[in-house]
């Protein structure tokens, strides 16, 4: 490849978020036949991929189905030959959730992970200021995002539906320490200019939230024309039908990228990396003042957290939510640990059987 052509290619890629983190993974692996592209759409059996100039459809090589291989998700950087993806580069980060779980019950823990999107700079937690608005749900989304070690921003949309939308911002700020809260409307353009400033070139945002929250409408509004289908909230369930059914990465005219996702029904966790600690910093801070260092803030004497609930510094619902998510994550970690243990045991059983049969064969 000529140096000039190579330079052009990487300029196009960097507009799509390509950085040295990915470039370094290509060391000593140069081949003219292999192209680098980003997954910008996930369809049933194929992927839309882009190199910043052209977009085309590709399929994943069969070997990527193996359990120990990364399977492409939206936002991934991949190596392709023509229309076959044969490698997914290491991810800078990823947003995951538990899949195939039950309905929020402890015993129905998710059994596998679902990677929603990869290589993200910010996660927009989108919440409509209609029936969608729910402080506890926002807390749960925050915990999900922090569990994946990602950076959240809260987008309160449909501001036009409320006579005093600022009151919602204030309430959300009491549970979202240091997290930017944006009040927007796709109807009357409230807050759009400020929100646009966060869509910087080369940066990737992903939007999560309930179905009908207004994610796609907001994206269209920011884009300046309709690029994603939207739909009226379903009257029957009040939660909206799933209008967006695939995950798409849209390159915005502002230069950044936004990934639109289908609405989430059940917010199940999978990764468990300090999510609760980060989502409930004020409780963690107070806990340092409890008499016992292993205080559970349930009924222990000298508990600073319970004292804060009693005198109104912290809402009882907030503490309940803290306890609930902690229990869930502990249970999840135990389950994951157990299944890892079981897999290890099965692997050794396999090895032992092989040795046994080898010995038998040697005796023959
Ligand atoms: N009044 C008002 N309605 C809005 C606003 N944004 C979205 N809506 C309406 O909310 C409904 C749902 O919007 P969508 O953008 O399709 O919601 P979504 O979050 O993409 O939903 P899924 O794709 O199912 O996850 C539509 O009827 C929109 O017109 C807003 O700012 N104000
Ligand atoms: Mg949508
Ligand atoms: Zn305590």
mmCIF file of C-alpha atoms and ligand atoms in Angstrom:
data_model
loop_
_atom_site.group_PDB
_atom_site.id
_atom_site.type_symbol
_atom_site.label_atom_id
_atom_site.label_comp_id
_atom_site.label_asym_id
_atom_site.label_seq_id
_atom_site.Cartn_x
_atom_site.Cartn_y
_atom_site.Cartn_z
ATOM 1 C CA UNK A 1 0.000 0.000 0.000
ATOM 2 C CA UNK A 2 1.353 3.457 -0.808
ATOM 3 C CA UNK A 3 1.877 5.675 2.190
ATOM 4 C CA UNK A 4 -0.520 8.302 0.847
ATOM 5 C CA UNK A 5 -3.318 5.825 0.354
ATOM 6 C CA UNK A 6 -2.733 4.401 3.791
ATOM 7 C CA UNK A 7 -2.898 7.881 5.318
ATOM 8 C CA UNK A 8 -6.221 8.552 3.588
ATOM 9 C CA UNK A 9 -7.662 5.298 4.828
ATOM 10 C CA UNK A 10 -6.770 6.056 8.426
ATOM 11 C CA UNK A 11 -8.116 9.600 8.188
ATOM 12 C CA UNK A 12 -11.465 8.161 7.161
ATOM 13 C CA UNK A 13 -11.308 5.558 9.895
ATOM 14 C CA UNK A 14 -10.456 8.062 12.619
ATOM 15 C CA UNK A 15 -13.620 10.020 11.811
ATOM 16 C CA UNK A 16 -15.356 6.761 12.731
ATOM 17 C CA UNK A 17 -13.516 6.544 16.051
ATOM 18 C CA UNK A 18 -10.367 4.641 15.059
ATOM 19 C CA UNK A 19 -7.522 5.293 17.525
ATOM 20 C CA UNK A 20 -4.036 3.991 18.331
ATOM 21 C CA UNK A 21 -5.686 1.446 20.635
ATOM 22 C CA UNK A 22 -6.932 -0.356 17.514
ATOM 23 C CA UNK A 23 -4.013 0.580 15.305
ATOM 24 C CA UNK A 24 -1.610 -1.109 17.728
ATOM 25 C CA UNK A 25 -3.495 -4.359 17.313
ATOM 26 C CA UNK A 26 -2.600 -4.386 13.624
ATOM 27 C CA UNK A 27 1.172 -4.494 14.250
ATOM 28 C CA UNK A 28 2.822 -7.000 11.916
ATOM 29 C CA UNK A 29 -0.473 -7.980 10.447
ATOM 30 C CA UNK A 30 -0.513 -5.932 7.314
ATOM 31 C CA UNK A 31 -2.068 -7.394 4.255
ATOM 32 C CA UNK A 32 -3.522 -5.653 1.234
ATOM 33 C CA UNK A 33 -6.428 -8.040 1.108
ATOM 34 C CA UNK A 34 -7.620 -7.354 4.632
ATOM 35 C CA UNK A 35 -9.651 -4.213 5.276
ATOM 36 C CA UNK A 36 -10.478 -2.578 8.570
ATOM 37 C CA UNK A 37 -14.069 -1.488 9.145
ATOM 38 C CA UNK A 38 -16.510 -0.608 11.890
ATOM 39 C CA UNK A 39 -19.789 -2.425 12.457
ATOM 40 C CA UNK A 40 -22.501 0.201 11.925
ATOM 41 C CA UNK A 41 -25.530 -2.052 11.856
ATOM 42 C CA UNK A 42 -26.537 -5.500 13.009
ATOM 43 C CA UNK A 43 -29.124 -7.374 10.957
ATOM 44 C CA UNK A 44 -30.468 -10.856 11.385
ATOM 45 C CA UNK A 45 -27.722 -12.710 9.541
ATOM 46 C CA UNK A 46 -25.434 -9.942 8.427
ATOM 47 C CA UNK A 47 -23.622 -6.814 9.491
ATOM 48 C CA UNK A 48 -23.474 -3.394 7.897
ATOM 49 C CA UNK A 49 -19.863 -2.262 8.048
ATOM 50 C CA UNK A 50 -18.142 0.964 7.063
ATOM 51 C CA UNK A 51 -14.602 2.152 6.446
ATOM 52 C CA UNK A 52 -15.658 5.789 6.596
ATOM 53 C CA UNK A 53 -16.092 5.973 2.834
ATOM 54 C CA UNK A 54 -18.148 3.007 1.795
ATOM 55 C CA UNK A 55 -20.725 0.956 3.629
ATOM 56 C CA UNK A 56 -21.317 -2.676 2.723
ATOM 57 C CA UNK A 57 -22.849 -5.868 4.070
ATOM 58 C CA UNK A 58 -20.745 -8.662 5.506
ATOM 59 C CA UNK A 59 -21.219 -11.944 7.311
ATOM 60 C CA UNK A 60 -19.261 -13.334 10.227
ATOM 61 C CA UNK A 61 -16.867 -16.215 9.584
ATOM 62 C CA UNK A 62 -18.064 -19.471 11.112
ATOM 63 C CA UNK A 63 -15.155 -19.632 13.571
ATOM 64 C CA UNK A 64 -16.447 -16.464 15.291
ATOM 65 C CA UNK A 65 -19.359 -18.505 16.620
ATOM 66 C CA UNK A 66 -16.995 -20.362 18.951
ATOM 67 C CA UNK A 67 -17.531 -19.553 22.605
ATOM 68 C CA UNK A 68 -14.033 -18.174 23.163
ATOM 69 C CA UNK A 69 -14.215 -15.788 20.181
ATOM 70 C CA UNK A 70 -15.580 -12.268 20.020
ATOM 71 C CA UNK A 71 -18.722 -12.139 17.893
ATOM 72 C CA UNK A 72 -19.332 -8.781 16.195
ATOM 73 C CA UNK A 73 -21.679 -6.248 17.781
ATOM 74 C CA UNK A 74 -22.480 -2.705 16.722
ATOM 75 C CA UNK A 75 -19.499 -0.417 17.315
ATOM 76 C CA UNK A 76 -16.921 -3.182 16.903
ATOM 77 C CA UNK A 77 -13.833 -2.773 14.746
ATOM 78 C CA UNK A 78 -13.394 -5.767 12.487
ATOM 79 C CA UNK A 79 -10.973 -7.202 9.970
ATOM 80 C CA UNK A 80 -12.679 -8.172 6.731
ATOM 81 C CA UNK A 81 -11.821 -9.804 3.468
ATOM 82 C CA UNK A 82 -14.427 -8.692 0.943
ATOM 83 C CA UNK A 83 -17.660 -9.556 2.704
ATOM 84 C CA UNK A 84 -16.420 -11.866 5.439
ATOM 85 C CA UNK A 85 -15.563 -10.672 8.926
ATOM 86 C CA UNK A 86 -12.836 -12.926 10.240
ATOM 87 C CA UNK A 87 -11.736 -11.075 13.324
ATOM 88 C CA UNK A 88 -13.161 -8.660 15.874
ATOM 89 C CA UNK A 89 -10.461 -6.423 17.338
ATOM 90 C CA UNK A 90 -10.093 -6.161 21.081
ATOM 91 C CA UNK A 91 -12.709 -3.786 22.492
ATOM 92 C CA UNK A 92 -11.847 -0.593 24.340
ATOM 93 C CA UNK A 93 -14.980 -1.232 26.409
ATOM 94 C CA UNK A 94 -18.487 -2.583 25.960
ATOM 95 C CA UNK A 95 -21.981 -2.220 27.316
ATOM 96 C CA UNK A 96 -23.397 -5.552 28.421
ATOM 97 C CA UNK A 97 -26.463 -6.807 30.147
ATOM 98 C CA UNK A 98 -27.739 -10.137 31.326
ATOM 99 C CA UNK A 99 -29.902 -12.065 28.896
ATOM 100 C CA UNK A 100 -32.500 -14.819 29.204
ATOM 101 C CA UNK A 101 -33.212 -13.879 32.781
ATOM 102 C CA UNK A 102 -36.571 -13.829 34.477
ATOM 103 C CA UNK A 103 -38.595 -10.912 35.654
ATOM 104 C CA UNK A 104 -36.433 -9.200 38.187
ATOM 105 C CA UNK A 105 -36.641 -12.061 40.672
ATOM 106 C CA UNK A 106 -33.465 -13.122 42.386
ATOM 107 C CA UNK A 107 -33.837 -16.756 41.447
ATOM 108 C CA UNK A 108 -34.192 -15.881 37.785
ATOM 109 C CA UNK A 109 -30.672 -14.628 37.252
ATOM 110 C CA UNK A 110 -29.487 -14.103 33.707
ATOM 111 C CA UNK A 111 -27.601 -17.071 32.347
ATOM 112 C CA UNK A 112 -25.583 -15.379 29.652
ATOM 113 C CA UNK A 113 -24.408 -11.970 28.644
ATOM 114 C CA UNK A 114 -25.552 -9.838 25.802
ATOM 115 C CA UNK A 115 -23.140 -7.249 24.493
ATOM 116 C CA UNK A 116 -25.276 -4.283 23.455
ATOM 117 C CA UNK A 117 -22.554 -2.163 21.850
ATOM 118 C CA UNK A 118 -18.784 -1.769 21.873
ATOM 119 C CA UNK A 119 -16.167 0.985 21.886
ATOM 120 C CA UNK A 120 -18.197 3.759 23.468
ATOM 121 C CA UNK A 121 -17.387 7.166 24.871
ATOM 122 C CA UNK A 122 -20.714 7.981 26.515
ATOM 123 C CA UNK A 123 -23.969 6.195 27.268
ATOM 124 C CA UNK A 124 -27.114 8.321 27.042
ATOM 125 C CA UNK A 125 -29.733 7.078 29.474
ATOM 126 C CA UNK A 126 -32.869 8.383 27.766
ATOM 127 C CA UNK A 127 -36.001 8.849 29.838
ATOM 128 C CA UNK A 128 -39.234 10.473 28.689
ATOM 129 C CA UNK A 129 -40.963 12.951 30.982
ATOM 130 C CA UNK A 130 -44.232 11.062 30.617
ATOM 131 C CA UNK A 131 -45.205 7.704 32.093
ATOM 132 C CA UNK A 132 -41.662 6.570 31.413
ATOM 133 C CA UNK A 133 -40.242 8.771 34.154
ATOM 134 C CA UNK A 134 -39.066 6.678 37.093
ATOM 135 C CA UNK A 135 -36.251 7.601 39.454
ATOM 136 C CA UNK A 136 -35.587 3.997 40.485
ATOM 137 C CA UNK A 137 -35.249 2.934 36.870
ATOM 138 C CA UNK A 138 -32.731 5.704 36.217
ATOM 139 C CA UNK A 139 -30.777 4.441 39.250
ATOM 140 C CA UNK A 140 -30.779 0.995 37.730
ATOM 141 C CA UNK A 141 -29.540 2.226 34.373
ATOM 142 C CA UNK A 142 -26.776 4.151 36.124
ATOM 143 C CA UNK A 143 -25.710 0.994 37.956
ATOM 144 C CA UNK A 144 -25.743 -0.931 34.669
ATOM 145 C CA UNK A 145 -23.531 1.660 32.972
ATOM 146 C CA UNK A 146 -21.112 1.910 35.900
ATOM 147 C CA UNK A 147 -20.929 -1.872 36.139
ATOM 148 C CA UNK A 148 -19.456 -1.773 32.648
ATOM 149 C CA UNK A 149 -17.075 1.011 33.664
ATOM 150 C CA UNK A 150 -18.653 3.419 31.169
ATOM 151 C CA UNK A 151 -19.561 7.111 31.363
ATOM 152 C CA UNK A 152 -23.267 7.954 31.633
ATOM 153 C CA UNK A 153 -25.275 11.073 30.817
ATOM 154 C CA UNK A 154 -28.982 11.340 31.596
ATOM 155 C CA UNK A 155 -31.291 12.696 28.918
ATOM 156 C CA UNK A 156 -34.742 13.721 30.110
ATOM 157 C CA UNK A 157 -36.763 14.144 26.965
ATOM 158 C CA UNK A 158 -40.338 15.259 26.124
ATOM 159 C CA UNK A 159 -39.813 18.378 28.280
ATOM 160 C CA UNK A 160 -42.661 19.956 26.302
ATOM 161 C CA UNK A 161 -45.147 17.667 28.085
ATOM 162 C CA UNK A 162 -44.453 19.163 31.526
ATOM 163 C CA UNK A 163 -45.385 22.579 32.895
ATOM 164 C CA UNK A 164 -42.322 22.537 35.155
ATOM 165 C CA UNK A 165 -39.731 20.212 33.591
ATOM 166 C CA UNK A 166 -36.881 21.754 35.613
ATOM 167 C CA UNK A 167 -38.347 20.118 38.743
ATOM 168 C CA UNK A 168 -37.540 16.730 37.203
ATOM 169 C CA UNK A 169 -33.965 17.770 36.561
ATOM 170 C CA UNK A 170 -33.608 18.762 40.191
ATOM 171 C CA UNK A 171 -35.048 15.478 41.393
ATOM 172 C CA UNK A 172 -32.783 13.449 39.109
ATOM 173 C CA UNK A 173 -29.774 15.414 40.282
ATOM 174 C CA UNK A 174 -30.389 14.171 43.822
ATOM 175 C CA UNK A 175 -29.628 10.624 42.665
ATOM 176 C CA UNK A 176 -27.112 11.299 39.891
ATOM 177 C CA UNK A 177 -23.969 12.630 41.468
ATOM 178 C CA UNK A 178 -21.728 14.338 38.949
ATOM 179 C CA UNK A 179 -23.669 12.882 36.024
ATOM 180 C CA UNK A 180 -24.710 15.479 33.419
ATOM 181 C CA UNK A 181 -28.497 15.760 33.200
ATOM 182 C CA UNK A 182 -29.865 17.159 29.942
ATOM 183 C CA UNK A 183 -33.420 18.400 29.616
ATOM 184 C CA UNK A 184 -34.512 18.177 25.988
ATOM 185 C CA UNK A 185 -37.508 18.095 23.735
ATOM 186 C CA UNK A 186 -37.691 16.903 20.170
ATOM 187 C CA UNK A 187 -40.882 18.935 19.767
ATOM 188 C CA UNK A 188 -39.803 22.437 20.721
ATOM 189 C CA UNK A 189 -35.997 22.060 20.563
ATOM 190 C CA UNK A 190 -35.406 22.583 24.303
ATOM 191 C CA UNK A 191 -31.804 21.767 25.217
ATOM 192 C CA UNK A 192 -30.781 20.522 21.789
ATOM 193 C CA UNK A 193 -27.950 23.000 21.271
ATOM 194 C CA UNK A 194 -26.292 22.040 24.562
ATOM 195 C CA UNK A 195 -26.748 18.369 23.831
ATOM 196 C CA UNK A 196 -25.274 18.778 20.357
ATOM 197 C CA UNK A 197 -22.054 20.019 21.902
ATOM 198 C CA UNK A 198 -21.509 16.568 23.394
ATOM 199 C CA UNK A 199 -21.528 14.943 19.939
ATOM 200 C CA UNK A 200 -17.859 15.487 19.161
ATOM 201 C CA UNK A 201 -16.098 14.178 16.045
ATOM 202 C CA UNK A 202 -14.751 10.655 16.388
ATOM 203 C CA UNK A 203 -16.727 10.006 19.562
ATOM 204 C CA UNK A 204 -19.385 7.348 19.980
ATOM 205 C CA UNK A 205 -22.544 7.672 22.037
ATOM 206 C CA UNK A 206 -25.024 4.878 22.594
ATOM 207 C CA UNK A 207 -28.615 5.457 23.680
ATOM 208 C CA UNK A 208 -30.477 3.168 26.033
ATOM 209 C CA UNK A 209 -33.907 3.464 27.601
ATOM 210 C CA UNK A 210 -37.419 2.064 27.538
ATOM 211 C CA UNK A 211 -39.327 1.538 24.355
ATOM 212 C CA UNK A 212 -41.176 4.741 23.530
ATOM 213 C CA UNK A 213 -38.837 6.904 25.606
ATOM 214 C CA UNK A 214 -38.100 8.952 22.496
ATOM 215 C CA UNK A 215 -34.593 7.777 21.537
ATOM 216 C CA UNK A 216 -35.065 7.582 17.779
ATOM 217 C CA UNK A 217 -37.091 10.804 17.682
ATOM 218 C CA UNK A 218 -34.259 12.601 19.470
ATOM 219 C CA UNK A 219 -31.689 11.136 17.097
ATOM 220 C CA UNK A 220 -33.693 12.275 14.061
ATOM 221 C CA UNK A 221 -34.057 15.719 15.548
ATOM 222 C CA UNK A 222 -30.324 16.010 16.192
ATOM 223 C CA UNK A 223 -29.582 14.673 12.721
ATOM 224 C CA UNK A 224 -31.892 17.203 11.115
ATOM 225 C CA UNK A 225 -33.951 14.662 9.199
ATOM 226 C CA UNK A 226 -35.612 11.324 9.694
ATOM 227 C CA UNK A 227 -33.018 8.548 9.606
ATOM 228 C CA UNK A 228 -34.651 6.199 12.118
ATOM 229 C CA UNK A 229 -38.298 5.127 12.228
ATOM 230 C CA UNK A 230 -40.338 6.312 15.230
ATOM 231 C CA UNK A 231 -43.766 5.446 16.480
ATOM 232 C CA UNK A 232 -46.537 6.647 18.750
ATOM 233 C CA UNK A 233 -46.493 5.154 22.230
ATOM 234 C CA UNK A 234 -48.877 2.223 22.398
ATOM 235 C CA UNK A 235 -51.961 3.070 24.426
ATOM 236 C CA UNK A 236 -52.499 -0.541 25.473
ATOM 237 C CA UNK A 237 -49.385 -1.088 27.518
ATOM 238 C CA UNK A 238 -48.394 2.502 27.993
ATOM 239 C CA UNK A 239 -44.805 1.471 27.436
ATOM 240 C CA UNK A 240 -44.739 1.712 23.684
ATOM 241 C CA UNK A 241 -44.222 -1.008 21.169
ATOM 242 C CA UNK A 242 -40.700 -1.731 20.003
ATOM 243 C CA UNK A 243 -40.267 0.529 17.036
ATOM 244 C CA UNK A 244 -36.515 0.204 16.691
ATOM 245 C CA UNK A 245 -35.663 -3.460 16.296
ATOM 246 C CA UNK A 246 -32.026 -3.349 15.198
ATOM 247 C CA UNK A 247 -28.919 -1.609 16.479
ATOM 248 C CA UNK A 248 -27.584 1.091 14.211
ATOM 249 C CA UNK A 249 -24.614 3.386 14.435
ATOM 250 C CA UNK A 250 -25.429 6.694 12.771
ATOM 251 C CA UNK A 251 -22.668 9.071 11.743
ATOM 252 C CA UNK A 252 -24.048 12.460 12.709
ATOM 253 C CA UNK A 253 -23.626 15.654 10.663
ATOM 254 C CA UNK A 254 -21.981 17.109 13.803
ATOM 255 C CA UNK A 255 -19.170 14.600 13.323
ATOM 256 C CA UNK A 256 -19.792 12.168 16.174
ATOM 257 C CA UNK A 257 -21.729 8.934 16.158
ATOM 258 C CA UNK A 258 -24.893 7.822 17.924
ATOM 259 C CA UNK A 259 -25.999 4.217 18.279
ATOM 260 C CA UNK A 260 -29.763 3.770 18.414
ATOM 261 C CA UNK A 261 -30.928 0.658 20.243
ATOM 262 C CA UNK A 262 -34.279 -1.063 20.685
ATOM 263 C CA UNK A 263 -35.986 -0.264 23.970
ATOM 264 C CA UNK A 264 -34.970 -2.309 27.007
ATOM 265 C CA UNK A 265 -37.727 -4.147 28.873
ATOM 266 C CA UNK A 266 -35.768 -5.737 31.643
ATOM 267 C CA UNK A 267 -32.576 -4.133 32.908
ATOM 268 C CA UNK A 268 -30.585 -7.228 33.907
ATOM 269 C CA UNK A 269 -26.998 -6.953 34.985
ATOM 270 C CA UNK A 270 -24.121 -9.065 33.789
ATOM 271 C CA UNK A 271 -20.884 -7.250 34.497
ATOM 272 C CA UNK A 272 -20.531 -6.318 38.138
ATOM 273 C CA UNK A 273 -17.707 -3.862 38.444
ATOM 274 C CA UNK A 274 -18.383 -1.409 41.272
ATOM 275 C CA UNK A 275 -21.663 -0.294 39.718
ATOM 276 C CA UNK A 276 -23.493 0.140 43.014
ATOM 277 C CA UNK A 277 -20.594 1.956 44.656
ATOM 278 C CA UNK A 278 -20.507 4.474 41.816
ATOM 279 C CA UNK A 279 -24.263 4.850 41.503
ATOM 280 C CA UNK A 280 -24.767 5.378 45.255
ATOM 281 C CA UNK A 281 -21.717 7.416 46.275
ATOM 282 C CA UNK A 282 -23.482 9.231 49.132
ATOM 283 C CA UNK A 283 -24.410 5.922 50.796
ATOM 284 C CA UNK A 284 -20.872 4.627 50.388
ATOM 285 C CA UNK A 285 -19.552 7.837 51.913
ATOM 286 C CA UNK A 286 -21.888 7.640 54.917
ATOM 287 C CA UNK A 287 -21.057 3.954 55.374
ATOM 288 C CA UNK A 288 -17.533 4.958 56.338
ATOM 289 C CA UNK A 289 -19.111 6.430 59.500
ATOM 290 C CA UNK A 290 -20.908 3.232 60.587
ATOM 291 C CA UNK A 291 -19.749 1.699 63.877
ATOM 292 C CA UNK A 292 -18.990 -1.685 62.314
ATOM 293 C CA UNK A 293 -16.770 -1.787 59.275
ATOM 294 C CA UNK A 294 -18.808 -4.695 57.874
ATOM 295 C CA UNK A 295 -22.139 -2.974 58.583
ATOM 296 C CA UNK A 296 -24.946 -4.046 56.229
ATOM 297 C CA UNK A 297 -27.010 -0.941 56.989
ATOM 298 C CA UNK A 298 -29.964 -3.191 57.821
ATOM 299 C CA UNK A 299 -30.450 -3.052 61.602
ATOM 300 C CA UNK A 300 -26.986 -2.705 63.097
ATOM 301 C CA UNK A 301 -26.498 -0.311 65.993
ATOM 302 C CA UNK A 302 -24.468 2.784 65.218
ATOM 303 C CA UNK A 303 -25.328 2.634 61.520
ATOM 304 C CA UNK A 304 -24.716 6.030 59.977
ATOM 305 C CA UNK A 305 -26.719 5.150 56.844
ATOM 306 C CA UNK A 306 -29.875 4.204 58.805
ATOM 307 C CA UNK A 307 -29.458 7.377 60.802
ATOM 308 C CA UNK A 308 -29.378 9.354 57.534
ATOM 309 C CA UNK A 309 -32.618 7.671 56.459
ATOM 310 C CA UNK A 310 -34.224 8.453 59.824
ATOM 311 C CA UNK A 311 -33.390 12.127 59.609
ATOM 312 C CA UNK A 312 -34.387 12.452 55.976
ATOM 313 C CA UNK A 313 -30.940 12.908 54.434
ATOM 314 C CA UNK A 314 -31.558 9.803 52.319
ATOM 315 C CA UNK A 315 -34.902 8.497 51.060
ATOM 316 C CA UNK A 316 -35.947 5.049 52.271
ATOM 317 C CA UNK A 317 -36.650 4.078 48.624
ATOM 318 C CA UNK A 318 -33.099 4.958 47.691
ATOM 319 C CA UNK A 319 -31.668 2.705 50.409
ATOM 320 C CA UNK A 320 -34.076 -0.086 49.407
ATOM 321 C CA UNK A 321 -32.911 0.250 45.831
ATOM 322 C CA UNK A 322 -29.262 0.138 46.987
ATOM 323 C CA UNK A 323 -29.902 -3.046 48.985
ATOM 324 C CA UNK A 324 -31.835 -4.684 46.182
ATOM 325 C CA UNK A 325 -29.139 -4.123 43.580
ATOM 326 C CA UNK A 326 -26.375 -5.182 45.937
ATOM 327 C CA UNK A 327 -28.206 -8.442 46.683
ATOM 328 C CA UNK A 328 -28.777 -9.037 43.014
ATOM 329 C CA UNK A 329 -25.147 -8.437 42.097
ATOM 330 C CA UNK A 330 -23.832 -10.614 44.921
ATOM 331 C CA UNK A 331 -26.116 -13.418 43.830
ATOM 332 C CA UNK A 332 -25.101 -12.956 40.209
ATOM 333 C CA UNK A 333 -21.389 -13.038 41.102
ATOM 334 C CA UNK A 334 -21.887 -16.265 43.085
ATOM 335 C CA UNK A 335 -23.748 -17.853 40.217
ATOM 336 C CA UNK A 336 -21.108 -16.829 37.695
ATOM 337 C CA UNK A 337 -18.396 -18.099 40.008
ATOM 338 C CA UNK A 338 -20.177 -21.408 40.434
ATOM 339 C CA UNK A 339 -20.670 -21.931 36.729
ATOM 340 C CA UNK A 340 -17.005 -21.048 36.100
ATOM 341 C CA UNK A 341 -16.085 -23.634 38.741
ATOM 342 C CA UNK A 342 -18.299 -26.228 37.121
ATOM 343 C CA UNK A 343 -16.784 -25.560 33.715
ATOM 344 C CA UNK A 344 -13.308 -25.976 35.161
ATOM 345 C CA UNK A 345 -14.306 -29.276 36.812
ATOM 346 C CA UNK A 346 -15.807 -30.541 33.574
ATOM 347 C CA UNK A 347 -12.644 -29.618 31.719
ATOM 348 C CA UNK A 348 -10.522 -31.652 34.162
ATOM 349 C CA UNK A 349 -12.917 -34.558 33.984
ATOM 350 C CA UNK A 350 -12.406 -34.468 30.234
ATOM 351 C CA UNK A 351 -8.629 -34.420 30.612
ATOM 352 C CA UNK A 352 -8.721 -37.312 33.110
ATOM 353 C CA UNK A 353 -10.835 -39.381 30.711
ATOM 354 C CA UNK A 354 -8.438 -38.710 27.854
ATOM 355 C CA UNK A 355 -5.442 -39.768 29.955
ATOM 356 C CA UNK A 356 -7.255 -42.909 31.004
ATOM 357 C CA UNK A 357 -8.013 -43.876 27.430
ATOM 358 C CA UNK A 358 -4.439 -43.065 26.391
ATOM 359 C CA UNK A 359 -3.080 -45.352 29.096
ATOM 360 C CA UNK A 360 -5.468 -48.086 28.007
ATOM 361 C CA UNK A 361 -4.315 -47.741 24.399
ATOM 362 C CA UNK A 362 -0.655 -47.872 25.487
ATOM 363 C CA UNK A 363 -1.237 -51.134 27.330
ATOM 364 C CA UNK A 364 -2.743 -52.718 24.214
HETATM 365 N N1 LIG B 1 -44.269 15.371 23.125
HETATM 366 C C1 LIG B 1 -43.152 14.732 22.744
HETATM 367 N N2 LIG B 1 -43.236 13.507 22.225
HETATM 368 C C2 LIG B 1 -42.086 12.876 21.864
HETATM 369 C C3 LIG B 1 -40.830 13.483 22.036
HETATM 370 N N3 LIG B 1 -39.883 12.612 21.619
HETATM 371 C C4 LIG B 1 -40.538 11.521 21.204
HETATM 372 N N4 LIG B 1 -41.875 11.682 21.334
HETATM 373 C C5 LIG B 1 -42.909 10.690 20.963
HETATM 374 O O1 LIG B 1 -42.713 9.480 21.678
HETATM 375 C C6 LIG B 1 -43.068 8.351 20.874
HETATM 376 C C7 LIG B 1 -41.968 7.308 20.869
HETATM 377 O O2 LIG B 1 -40.804 7.839 20.260
HETATM 378 P P1 LIG B 1 -39.635 6.945 19.650
HETATM 379 O O3 LIG B 1 -38.571 7.884 19.286
HETATM 380 O O4 LIG B 1 -40.149 6.033 18.601
HETATM 381 O O5 LIG B 1 -39.204 6.079 20.911
HETATM 382 P P2 LIG B 1 -37.975 5.050 21.044
HETATM 383 O O6 LIG B 1 -37.342 5.309 22.354
HETATM 384 O O7 LIG B 1 -37.101 5.132 19.864
HETATM 385 O O8 LIG B 1 -38.731 3.644 21.088
HETATM 386 P P3 LIG B 1 -38.183 2.171 20.637
HETATM 387 O O9 LIG B 1 -37.584 2.324 19.282
HETATM 388 O O10 LIG B 1 -39.376 1.300 20.655
HETATM 389 O O11 LIG B 1 -37.181 1.782 21.677
HETATM 390 C C8 LIG B 1 -43.393 8.938 19.484
HETATM 391 O O12 LIG B 1 -44.793 9.041 19.378
HETATM 392 C C9 LIG B 1 -42.782 10.305 19.507
HETATM 393 O O13 LIG B 1 -43.446 11.216 18.689
HETATM 394 C C10 LIG B 1 -40.772 14.796 22.607
HETATM 395 O O14 LIG B 1 -39.731 15.409 22.808
HETATM 396 N N5 LIG B 1 -41.975 15.361 22.935
HETATM 397 MG MG1 LIG B 2 -36.475 3.762 18.518
HETATM 398 ZN ZN1 LIG B 3 -24.338 0.953 58.354
#
